[in-house]
Coordinates of C-alpha atoms (C1' of nucleotides) in Angstrom, one line a residue:
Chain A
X50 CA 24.5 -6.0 -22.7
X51 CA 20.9 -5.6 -22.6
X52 CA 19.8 -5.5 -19.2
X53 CA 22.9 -5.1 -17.7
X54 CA 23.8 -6.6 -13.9
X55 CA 26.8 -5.4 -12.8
X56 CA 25.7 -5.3 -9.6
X57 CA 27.2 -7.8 -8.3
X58 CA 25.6 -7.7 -4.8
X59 CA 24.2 -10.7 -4.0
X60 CA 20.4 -10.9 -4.7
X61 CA 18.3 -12.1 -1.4
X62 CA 17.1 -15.8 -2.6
X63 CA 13.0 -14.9 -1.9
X64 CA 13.8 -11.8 -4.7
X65 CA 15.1 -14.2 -7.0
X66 CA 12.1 -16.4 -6.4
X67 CA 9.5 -13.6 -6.8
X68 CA 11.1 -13.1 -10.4
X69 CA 10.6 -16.2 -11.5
X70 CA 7.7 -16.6 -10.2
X71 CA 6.7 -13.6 -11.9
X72 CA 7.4 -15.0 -15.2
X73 CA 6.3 -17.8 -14.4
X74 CA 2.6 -16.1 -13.7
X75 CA 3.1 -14.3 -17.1
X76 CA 4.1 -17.5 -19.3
X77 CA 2.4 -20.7 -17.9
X78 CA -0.5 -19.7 -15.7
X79 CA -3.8 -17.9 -16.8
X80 CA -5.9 -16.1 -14.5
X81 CA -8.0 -18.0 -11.5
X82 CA -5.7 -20.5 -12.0
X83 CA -4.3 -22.6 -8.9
X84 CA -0.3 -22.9 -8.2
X85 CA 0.9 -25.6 -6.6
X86 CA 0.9 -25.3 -2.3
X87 CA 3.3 -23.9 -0.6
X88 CA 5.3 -27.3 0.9
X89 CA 5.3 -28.1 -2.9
X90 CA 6.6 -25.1 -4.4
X91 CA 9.2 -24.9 -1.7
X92 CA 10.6 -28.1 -2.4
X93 CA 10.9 -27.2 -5.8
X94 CA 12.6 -24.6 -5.3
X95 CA 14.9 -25.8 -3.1
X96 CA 14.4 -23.0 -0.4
X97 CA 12.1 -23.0 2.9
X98 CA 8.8 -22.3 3.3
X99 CA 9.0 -19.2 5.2
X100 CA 11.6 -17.8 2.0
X101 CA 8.6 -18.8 -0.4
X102 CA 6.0 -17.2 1.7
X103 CA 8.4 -13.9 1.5
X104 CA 8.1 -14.4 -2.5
X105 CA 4.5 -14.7 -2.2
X106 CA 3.8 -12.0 0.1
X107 CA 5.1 -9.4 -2.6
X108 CA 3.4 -11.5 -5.2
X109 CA 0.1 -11.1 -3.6
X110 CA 0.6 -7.2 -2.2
X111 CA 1.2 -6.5 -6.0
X112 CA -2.1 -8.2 -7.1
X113 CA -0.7 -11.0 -8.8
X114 CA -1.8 -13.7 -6.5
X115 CA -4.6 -14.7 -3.9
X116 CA -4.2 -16.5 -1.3
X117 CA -6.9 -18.0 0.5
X118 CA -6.4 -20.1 3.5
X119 CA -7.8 -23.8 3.6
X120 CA -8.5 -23.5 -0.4
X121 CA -5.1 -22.3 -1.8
X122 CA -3.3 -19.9 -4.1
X123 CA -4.4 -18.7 -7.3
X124 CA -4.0 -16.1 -10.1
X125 CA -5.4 -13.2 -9.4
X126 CA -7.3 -11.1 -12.3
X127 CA -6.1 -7.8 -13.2
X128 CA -7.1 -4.5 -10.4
X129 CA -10.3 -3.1 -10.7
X130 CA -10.0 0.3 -11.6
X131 CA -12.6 1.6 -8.7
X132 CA -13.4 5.8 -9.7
X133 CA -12.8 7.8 -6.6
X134 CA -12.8 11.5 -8.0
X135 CA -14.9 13.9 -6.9
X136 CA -17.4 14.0 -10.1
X137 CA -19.6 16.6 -10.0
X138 CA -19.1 16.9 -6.6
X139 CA -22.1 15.3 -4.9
X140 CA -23.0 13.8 -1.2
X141 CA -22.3 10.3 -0.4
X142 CA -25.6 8.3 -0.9
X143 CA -26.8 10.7 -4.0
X144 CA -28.2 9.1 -7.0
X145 CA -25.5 7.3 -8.9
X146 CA -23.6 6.2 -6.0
X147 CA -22.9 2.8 -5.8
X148 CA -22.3 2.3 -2.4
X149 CA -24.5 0.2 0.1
X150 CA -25.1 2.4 3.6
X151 CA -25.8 -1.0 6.1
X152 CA -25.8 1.0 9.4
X153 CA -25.7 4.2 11.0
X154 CA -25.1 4.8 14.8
X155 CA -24.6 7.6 16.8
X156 CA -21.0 7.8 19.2
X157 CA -18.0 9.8 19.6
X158 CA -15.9 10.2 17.0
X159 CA -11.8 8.4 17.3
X160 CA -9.9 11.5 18.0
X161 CA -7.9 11.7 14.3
X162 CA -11.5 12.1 13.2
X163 CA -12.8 15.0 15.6
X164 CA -9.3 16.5 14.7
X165 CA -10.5 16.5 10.9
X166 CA -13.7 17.6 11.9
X167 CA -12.5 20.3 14.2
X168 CA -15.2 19.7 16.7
X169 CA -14.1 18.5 20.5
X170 CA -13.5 14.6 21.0
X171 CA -16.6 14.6 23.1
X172 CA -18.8 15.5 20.4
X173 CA -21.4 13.0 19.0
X174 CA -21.3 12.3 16.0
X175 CA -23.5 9.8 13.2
X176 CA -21.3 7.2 11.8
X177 CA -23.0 5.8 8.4
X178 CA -21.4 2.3 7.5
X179 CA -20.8 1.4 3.5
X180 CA -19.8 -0.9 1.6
X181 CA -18.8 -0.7 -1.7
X182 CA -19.4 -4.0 -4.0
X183 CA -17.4 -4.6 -7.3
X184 CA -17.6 -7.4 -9.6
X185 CA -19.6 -9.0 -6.8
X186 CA -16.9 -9.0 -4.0
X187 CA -16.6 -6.0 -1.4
X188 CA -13.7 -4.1 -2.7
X189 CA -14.2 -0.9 0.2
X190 CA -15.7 -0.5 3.5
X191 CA -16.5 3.5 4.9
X192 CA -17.5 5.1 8.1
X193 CA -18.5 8.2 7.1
X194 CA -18.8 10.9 10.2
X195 CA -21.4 13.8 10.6
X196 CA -22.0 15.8 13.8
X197 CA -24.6 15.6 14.5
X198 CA -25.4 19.5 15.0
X199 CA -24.8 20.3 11.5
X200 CA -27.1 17.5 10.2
X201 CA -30.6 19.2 9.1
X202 CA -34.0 17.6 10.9
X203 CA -35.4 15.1 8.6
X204 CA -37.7 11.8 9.3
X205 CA -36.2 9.4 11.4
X206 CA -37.0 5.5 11.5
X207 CA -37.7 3.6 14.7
X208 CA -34.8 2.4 15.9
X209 CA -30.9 4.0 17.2
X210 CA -29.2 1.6 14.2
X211 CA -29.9 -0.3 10.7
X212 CA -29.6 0.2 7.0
X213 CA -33.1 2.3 6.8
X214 CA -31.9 5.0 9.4
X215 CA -28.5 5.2 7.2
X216 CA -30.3 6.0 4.6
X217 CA -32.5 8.5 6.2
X218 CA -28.8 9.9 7.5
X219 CA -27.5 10.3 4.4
X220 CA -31.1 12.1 2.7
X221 CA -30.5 14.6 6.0
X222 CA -26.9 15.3 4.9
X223 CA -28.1 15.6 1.2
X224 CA -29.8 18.7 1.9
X225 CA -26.8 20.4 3.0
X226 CA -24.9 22.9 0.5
X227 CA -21.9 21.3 -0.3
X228 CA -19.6 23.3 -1.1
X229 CA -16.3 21.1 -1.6
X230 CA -14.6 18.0 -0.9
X231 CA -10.7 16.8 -0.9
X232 CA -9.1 13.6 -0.4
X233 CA -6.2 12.0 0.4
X234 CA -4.8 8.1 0.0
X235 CA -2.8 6.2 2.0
X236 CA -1.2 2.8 2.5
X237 CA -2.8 1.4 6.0
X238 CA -3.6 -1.9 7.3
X239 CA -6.9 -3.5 7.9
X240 CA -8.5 -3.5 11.2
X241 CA -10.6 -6.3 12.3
X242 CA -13.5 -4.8 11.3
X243 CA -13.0 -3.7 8.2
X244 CA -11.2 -6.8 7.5
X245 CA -14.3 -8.8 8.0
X246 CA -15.9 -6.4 5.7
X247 CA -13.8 -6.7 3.1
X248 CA -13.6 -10.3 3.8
X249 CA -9.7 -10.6 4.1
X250 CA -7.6 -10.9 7.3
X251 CA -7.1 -8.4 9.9
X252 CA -3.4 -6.3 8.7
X253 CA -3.4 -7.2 4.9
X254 CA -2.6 -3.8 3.4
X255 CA -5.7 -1.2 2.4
X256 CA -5.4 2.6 0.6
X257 CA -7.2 4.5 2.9
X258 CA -8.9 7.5 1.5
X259 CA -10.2 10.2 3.8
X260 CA -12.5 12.7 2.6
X261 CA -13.3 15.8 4.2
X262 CA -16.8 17.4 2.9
X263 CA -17.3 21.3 3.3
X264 CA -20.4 23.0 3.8
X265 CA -20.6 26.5 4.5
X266 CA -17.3 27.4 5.4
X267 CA -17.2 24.2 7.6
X268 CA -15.8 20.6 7.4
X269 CA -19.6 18.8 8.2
X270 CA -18.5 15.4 7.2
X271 CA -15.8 13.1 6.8
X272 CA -15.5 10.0 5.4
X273 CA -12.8 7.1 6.0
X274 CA -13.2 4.3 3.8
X275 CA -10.6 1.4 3.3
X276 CA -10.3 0.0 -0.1
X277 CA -8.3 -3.4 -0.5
X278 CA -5.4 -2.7 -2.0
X279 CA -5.0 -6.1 -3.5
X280 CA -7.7 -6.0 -5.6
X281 CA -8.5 -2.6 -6.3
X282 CA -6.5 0.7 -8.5
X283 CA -7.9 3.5 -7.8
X284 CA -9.2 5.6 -10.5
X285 CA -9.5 9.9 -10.3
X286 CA -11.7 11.0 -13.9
X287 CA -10.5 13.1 -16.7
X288 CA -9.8 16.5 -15.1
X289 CA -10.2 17.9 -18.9
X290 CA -11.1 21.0 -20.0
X291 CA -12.3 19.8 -23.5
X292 CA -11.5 16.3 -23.8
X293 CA -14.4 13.4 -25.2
X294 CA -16.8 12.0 -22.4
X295 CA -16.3 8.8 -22.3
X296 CA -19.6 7.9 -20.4
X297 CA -23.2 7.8 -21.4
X298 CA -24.7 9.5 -19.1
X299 CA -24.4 13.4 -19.2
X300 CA -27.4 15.4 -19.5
X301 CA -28.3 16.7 -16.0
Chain B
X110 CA -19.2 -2.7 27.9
X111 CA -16.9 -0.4 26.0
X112 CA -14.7 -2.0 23.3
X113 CA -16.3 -5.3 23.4
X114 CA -14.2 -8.8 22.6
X115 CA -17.3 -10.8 22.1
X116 CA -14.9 -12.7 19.2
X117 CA -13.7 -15.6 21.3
X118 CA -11.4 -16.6 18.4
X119 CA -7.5 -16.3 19.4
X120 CA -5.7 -13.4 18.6
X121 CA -2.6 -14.1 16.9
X122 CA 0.7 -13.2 19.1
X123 CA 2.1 -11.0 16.6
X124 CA -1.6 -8.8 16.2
X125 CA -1.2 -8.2 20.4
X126 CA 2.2 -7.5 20.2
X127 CA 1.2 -4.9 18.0
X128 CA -1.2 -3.4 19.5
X129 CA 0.5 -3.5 22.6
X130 CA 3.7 -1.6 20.7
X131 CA 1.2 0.6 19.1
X132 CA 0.2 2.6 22.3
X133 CA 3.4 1.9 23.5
X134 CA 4.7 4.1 20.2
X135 CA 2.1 6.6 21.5
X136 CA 2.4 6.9 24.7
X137 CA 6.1 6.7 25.4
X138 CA 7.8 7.3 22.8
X139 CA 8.4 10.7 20.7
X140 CA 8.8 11.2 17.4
X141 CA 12.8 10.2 16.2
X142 CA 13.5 8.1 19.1
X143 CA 14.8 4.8 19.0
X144 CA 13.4 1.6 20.5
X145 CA 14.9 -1.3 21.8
X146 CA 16.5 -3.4 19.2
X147 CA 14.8 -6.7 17.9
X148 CA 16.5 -9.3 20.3
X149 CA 15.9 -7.2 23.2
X150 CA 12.4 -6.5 22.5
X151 CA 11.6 -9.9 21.3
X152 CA 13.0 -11.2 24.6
X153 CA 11.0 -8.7 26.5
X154 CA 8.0 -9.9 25.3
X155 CA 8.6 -13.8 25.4
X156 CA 8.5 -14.1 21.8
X157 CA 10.6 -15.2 18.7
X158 CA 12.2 -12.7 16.4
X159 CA 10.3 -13.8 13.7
X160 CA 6.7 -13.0 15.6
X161 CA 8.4 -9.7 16.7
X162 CA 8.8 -8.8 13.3
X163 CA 5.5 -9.4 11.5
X164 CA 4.4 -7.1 14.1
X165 CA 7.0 -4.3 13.5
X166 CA 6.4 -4.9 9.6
X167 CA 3.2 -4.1 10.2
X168 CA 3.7 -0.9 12.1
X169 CA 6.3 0.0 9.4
X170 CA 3.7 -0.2 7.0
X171 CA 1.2 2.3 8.2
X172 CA 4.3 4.4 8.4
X173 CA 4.6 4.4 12.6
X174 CA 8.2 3.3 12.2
X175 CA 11.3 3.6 10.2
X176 CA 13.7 0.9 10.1
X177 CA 17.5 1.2 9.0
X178 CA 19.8 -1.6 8.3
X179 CA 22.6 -1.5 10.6
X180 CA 21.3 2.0 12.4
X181 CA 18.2 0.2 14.8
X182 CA 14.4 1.7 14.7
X183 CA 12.8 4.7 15.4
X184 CA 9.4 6.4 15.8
X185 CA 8.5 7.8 12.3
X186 CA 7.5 11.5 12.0
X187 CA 3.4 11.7 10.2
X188 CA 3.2 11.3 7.0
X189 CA 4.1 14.4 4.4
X190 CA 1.4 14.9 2.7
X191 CA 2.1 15.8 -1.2
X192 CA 0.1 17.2 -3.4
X193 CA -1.2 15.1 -6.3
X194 CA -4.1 16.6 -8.0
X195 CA -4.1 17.8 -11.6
X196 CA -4.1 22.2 -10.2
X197 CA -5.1 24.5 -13.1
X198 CA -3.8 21.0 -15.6
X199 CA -0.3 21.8 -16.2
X200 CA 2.6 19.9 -18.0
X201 CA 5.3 18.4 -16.0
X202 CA 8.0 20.4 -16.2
X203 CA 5.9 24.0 -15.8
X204 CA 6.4 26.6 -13.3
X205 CA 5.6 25.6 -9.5
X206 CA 6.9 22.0 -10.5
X207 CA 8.9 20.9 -7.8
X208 CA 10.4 17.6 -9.4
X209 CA 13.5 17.9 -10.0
X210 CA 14.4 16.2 -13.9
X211 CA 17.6 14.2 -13.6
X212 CA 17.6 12.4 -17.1
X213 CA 16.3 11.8 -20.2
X214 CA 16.9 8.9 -22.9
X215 CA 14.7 7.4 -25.8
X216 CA 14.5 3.9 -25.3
X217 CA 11.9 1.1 -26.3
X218 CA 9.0 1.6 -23.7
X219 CA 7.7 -1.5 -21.4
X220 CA 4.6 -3.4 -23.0
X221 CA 2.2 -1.8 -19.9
X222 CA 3.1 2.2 -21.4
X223 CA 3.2 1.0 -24.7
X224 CA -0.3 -0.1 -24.2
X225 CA -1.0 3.0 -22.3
X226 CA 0.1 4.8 -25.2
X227 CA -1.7 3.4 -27.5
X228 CA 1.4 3.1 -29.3
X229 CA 3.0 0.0 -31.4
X230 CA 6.1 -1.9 -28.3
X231 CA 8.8 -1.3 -30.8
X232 CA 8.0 3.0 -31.1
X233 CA 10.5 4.4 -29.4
X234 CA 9.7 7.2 -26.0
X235 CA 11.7 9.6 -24.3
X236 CA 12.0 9.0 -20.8
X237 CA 12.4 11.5 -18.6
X238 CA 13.8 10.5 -15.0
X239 CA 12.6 12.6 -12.0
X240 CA 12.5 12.9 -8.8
X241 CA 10.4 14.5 -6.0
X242 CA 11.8 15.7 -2.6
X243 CA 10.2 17.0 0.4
X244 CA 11.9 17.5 3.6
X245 CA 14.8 17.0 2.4
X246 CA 14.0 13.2 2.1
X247 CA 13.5 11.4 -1.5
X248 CA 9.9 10.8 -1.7
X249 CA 8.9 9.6 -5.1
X250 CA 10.4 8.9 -8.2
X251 CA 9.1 9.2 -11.7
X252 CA 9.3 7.8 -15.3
X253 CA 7.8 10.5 -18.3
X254 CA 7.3 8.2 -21.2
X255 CA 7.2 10.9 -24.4
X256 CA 6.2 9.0 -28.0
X257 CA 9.3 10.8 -29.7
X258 CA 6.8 11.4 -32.9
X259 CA 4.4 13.9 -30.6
X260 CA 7.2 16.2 -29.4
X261 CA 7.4 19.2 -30.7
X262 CA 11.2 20.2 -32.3
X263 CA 13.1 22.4 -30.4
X264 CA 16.8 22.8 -28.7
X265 CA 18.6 19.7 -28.5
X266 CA 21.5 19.6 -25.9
X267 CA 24.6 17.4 -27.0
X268 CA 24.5 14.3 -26.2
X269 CA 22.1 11.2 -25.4
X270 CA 21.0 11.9 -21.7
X271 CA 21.7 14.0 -19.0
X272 CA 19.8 16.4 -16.7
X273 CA 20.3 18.9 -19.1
X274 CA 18.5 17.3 -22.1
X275 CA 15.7 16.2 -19.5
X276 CA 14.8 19.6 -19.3
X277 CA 15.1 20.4 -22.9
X278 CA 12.4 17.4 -23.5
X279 CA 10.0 19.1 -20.7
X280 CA 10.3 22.0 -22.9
X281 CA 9.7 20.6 -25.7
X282 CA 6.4 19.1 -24.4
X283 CA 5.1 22.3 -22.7
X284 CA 4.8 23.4 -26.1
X285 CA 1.6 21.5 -26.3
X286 CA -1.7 22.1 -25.8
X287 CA -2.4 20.1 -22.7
X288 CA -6.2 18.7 -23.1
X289 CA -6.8 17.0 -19.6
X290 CA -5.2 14.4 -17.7
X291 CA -5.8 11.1 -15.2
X292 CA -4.8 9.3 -12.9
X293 CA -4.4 6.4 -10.9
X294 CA -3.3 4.9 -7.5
X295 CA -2.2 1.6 -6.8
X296 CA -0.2 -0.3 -4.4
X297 CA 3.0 -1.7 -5.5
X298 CA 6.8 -2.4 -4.2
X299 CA 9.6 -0.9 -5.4
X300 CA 11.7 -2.5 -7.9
X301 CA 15.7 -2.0 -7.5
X302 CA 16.1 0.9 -9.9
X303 CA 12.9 2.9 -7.9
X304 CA 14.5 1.2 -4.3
X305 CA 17.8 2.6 -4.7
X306 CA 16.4 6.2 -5.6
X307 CA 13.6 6.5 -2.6
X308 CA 16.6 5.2 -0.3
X309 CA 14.8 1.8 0.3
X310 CA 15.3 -1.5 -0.2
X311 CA 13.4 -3.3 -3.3
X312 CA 10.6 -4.8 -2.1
X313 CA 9.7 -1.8 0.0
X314 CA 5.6 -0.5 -0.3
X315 CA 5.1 1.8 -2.9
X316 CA 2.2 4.0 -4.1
X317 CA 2.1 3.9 -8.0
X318 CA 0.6 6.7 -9.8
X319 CA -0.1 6.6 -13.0
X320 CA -0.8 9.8 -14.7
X321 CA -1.9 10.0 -18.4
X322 CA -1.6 13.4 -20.4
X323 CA -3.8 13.7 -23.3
X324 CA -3.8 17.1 -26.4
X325 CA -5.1 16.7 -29.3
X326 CA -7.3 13.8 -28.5
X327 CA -4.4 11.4 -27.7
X328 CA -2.3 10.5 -25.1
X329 CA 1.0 11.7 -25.7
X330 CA 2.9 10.8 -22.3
X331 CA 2.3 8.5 -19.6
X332 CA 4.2 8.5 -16.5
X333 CA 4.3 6.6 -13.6
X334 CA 5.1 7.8 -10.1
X335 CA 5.9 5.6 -7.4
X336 CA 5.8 7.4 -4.0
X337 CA 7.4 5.6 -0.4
X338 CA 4.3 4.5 1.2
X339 CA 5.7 4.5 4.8
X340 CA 6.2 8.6 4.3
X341 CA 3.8 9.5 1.9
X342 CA -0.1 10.7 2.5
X343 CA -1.4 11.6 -1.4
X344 CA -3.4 14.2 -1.4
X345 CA -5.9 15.6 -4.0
X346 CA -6.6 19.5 -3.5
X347 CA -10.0 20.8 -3.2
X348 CA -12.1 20.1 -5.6
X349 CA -14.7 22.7 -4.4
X350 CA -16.8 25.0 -6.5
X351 CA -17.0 28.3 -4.0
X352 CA -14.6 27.5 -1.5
X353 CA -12.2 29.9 0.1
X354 CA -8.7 29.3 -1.9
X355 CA -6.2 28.8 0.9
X356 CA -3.3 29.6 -1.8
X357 CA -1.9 33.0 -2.9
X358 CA -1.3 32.3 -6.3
X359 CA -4.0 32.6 -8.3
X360 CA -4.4 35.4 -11.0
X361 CA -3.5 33.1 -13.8
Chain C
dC291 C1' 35.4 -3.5 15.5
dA292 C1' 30.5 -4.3 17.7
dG293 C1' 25.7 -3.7 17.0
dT294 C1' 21.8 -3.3 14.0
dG295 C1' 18.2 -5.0 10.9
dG296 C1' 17.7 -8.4 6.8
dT297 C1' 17.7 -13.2 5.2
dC298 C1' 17.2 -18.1 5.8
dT299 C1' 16.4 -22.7 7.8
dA300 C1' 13.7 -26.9 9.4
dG301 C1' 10.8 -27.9 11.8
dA302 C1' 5.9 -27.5 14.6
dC303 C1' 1.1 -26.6 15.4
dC304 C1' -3.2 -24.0 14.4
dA305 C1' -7.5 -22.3 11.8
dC306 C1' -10.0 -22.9 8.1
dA307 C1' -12.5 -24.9 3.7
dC308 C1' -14.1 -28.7 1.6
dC309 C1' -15.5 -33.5 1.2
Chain D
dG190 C1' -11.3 -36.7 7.8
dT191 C1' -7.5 -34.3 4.4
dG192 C1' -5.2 -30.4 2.6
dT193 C1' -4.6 -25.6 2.5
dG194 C1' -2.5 -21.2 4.0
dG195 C1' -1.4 -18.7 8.7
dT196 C1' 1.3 -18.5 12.9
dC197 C1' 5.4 -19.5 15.6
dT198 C1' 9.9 -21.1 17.3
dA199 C1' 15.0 -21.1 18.1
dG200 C1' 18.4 -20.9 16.2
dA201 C1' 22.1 -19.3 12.2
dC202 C1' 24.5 -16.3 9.1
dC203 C1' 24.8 -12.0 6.2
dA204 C1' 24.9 -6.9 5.0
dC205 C1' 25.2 -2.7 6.6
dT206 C1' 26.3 1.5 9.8
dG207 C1' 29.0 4.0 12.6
dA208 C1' 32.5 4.4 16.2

DNA sequence: CAGTGGTCTAGACCACACC
DNA sequence: GTGTGGTCTAGACCACTGA
């Protein structure tokens, strides 16, 4: 029977639609390519808009599609594979990172933050805005939060904000011992803010990864950062004992 | 000013209603509890269904609610968080594994794993089915794609599937050399087979994790993971280098 | 059975991008 | 402007759960 149906429960009509679709996508379309609009494609189909928009929502949460409003839909290229592992464990901002620190203010931290920083809710802390840029478009936005008691005197800019005082943020931090990191990810939706970041609208779906940075015994830093789940898979390295380095770069 | 509104643009009903339902859910409401049903609330808030909704999908999304067919909704409990990292690189299957192996059959493998594989579509896998509880609630389930020409011999049970062969296959594999592994994380929705396993409806946000085991240079199985988003928080243990080991087990 | 969430319709208007 | 996707309405019926 190959892939057998027996069951015989009715399939919703939008399900059915995102299968063909899908095929569709696989068969006759090539990537960057534009579909048809919505009216269109409903008419088509023979079903209403809002059933087609519940075939495209899935479409598009799966990567398969983008959807931009007043341009249209099109075919959406294949993830990028974004590398989020802890690689020889090293601060945010040290050389090799990729991210782009834009500003750094000083505030109290939201209080699922001073939970993971164990330090009261009234407690200021330095919050370092980054982006990180893929293939040209944003891909992840990060606030990235430091007490400021444990953060070591360094030169400070002019200034209580700016991408020049994030930097100098970041070189203070840097001379901490670090002394390990974990993470976790988990399916969130965008905020405002980081929507306009990441240049999508506000509630379209994000992995959210928090990492906690130790120090001493003590979590001195951690960082939130929202990666757009529609365009990015996220990558953790070879955890290998003796396995070939893929990379160039290795001599330290 | 506090949490200035400078953005003059009009909020969509649906992004209110959920903010307003948001501190609702954390102010007056505990964990389990039910909430109005969707007329009722919809009504209370001099809105349509359909505007109620997008902002209870929302909710449901970043795991604040749980939503049963024919039951009504309650306040989700947080997230479990389950441990995902590659600890002291072991074989599925090994001591401490708490997956629980259901089935096994050799099949033809979809183009994606053949490709992961490295292996021609038409070489046939193993598959081993499992499944991952925690709290008594389904929370992932799992696909082991084995090449049959990389596993080892050993005991074969009777027959062509079955729990019991699963396990016969895992032992078969733990009989090599594991050389390092990776993985990824990417959002997805649950197909009908993964749907009707993690007690959700197809369709339903999914976290897909794809792990790749290489020995001897090559990848010999690839499996892929998909975790319920709404109750899942992925963690990946501490990477550290001299940080205090919160587990007991240790002493390999 | 009654009550819940899930699906679906046929419209309407809005915000935005591009010309 | 025109054309796109995004939001919203006021219904309807279906599938499921549990009494």
């Amino acid at each position: 029977m190959g892939t057998t149906q027996l069951d015989h429960q009715p399939e919703p009509k939008y399900r059915h639609l995102k299968t063909v679709l899908s095929r569709a996508l696989d068969t006759e379309f090539s990537v960057g390519q534009a579909l048809p609009n919505e009216r269109e494609l409903a008419a088509r189909f023979g079903v209403a808009r809002a059933t087609l928009r519940q075939a495209l929502d899935q479409l598009e949460l799966e990567g398969r599609l983008q959807r931009r409003r007043g341009v249209g839909t099109t075919v959406a290229p294949p993830r990028v594979g974004v590398d989020v592992s802890p690689r020889q464990h090293t601060w945010p901002g040290a050389p090799g990172d990729t991210w782009v620190a834009s500003d750094a203010v000083r505030t109290t931290p939201p209080p699922a933050v001073a939970r993971a920083l164990d330090v009261p809710a009234e407690e200021p802390v330095e919050v370092v805005h980054r982006t990180l840029i893929a293939h040209g478009q944003p891909v992840a936005a990060e606030q990235l939060h430091i007490p400021v008691d444990v953060l070591p005197p360094g030169d400070e800019p002019r200034g209580t904000s700016g991408a020049e005082r994030a930097r100098a943020v970041l070189a203070r931090l840097g001379r901490l011992d670090l002394g390990g990191q974990d993470r976790s990810v988990e399916l969130g939706s965008a905020g405002s803010d980081d929507a306009r970041r990441l240049d999508r609208l506000p509630g379209s779906a994000v992995l959210i990864v928090t990492t906690r940075y130790v120090a001493g015994g003590r979590t001195v830093a951690v960082a939130v950062a929202t990666y757009r789940a529609d365009t990015c898979r996220l990558t953790f390295g070879n955890q290998a004992s003796g396995s070939q380095a893929p990379l160039s770069l290795s001599a330290s």
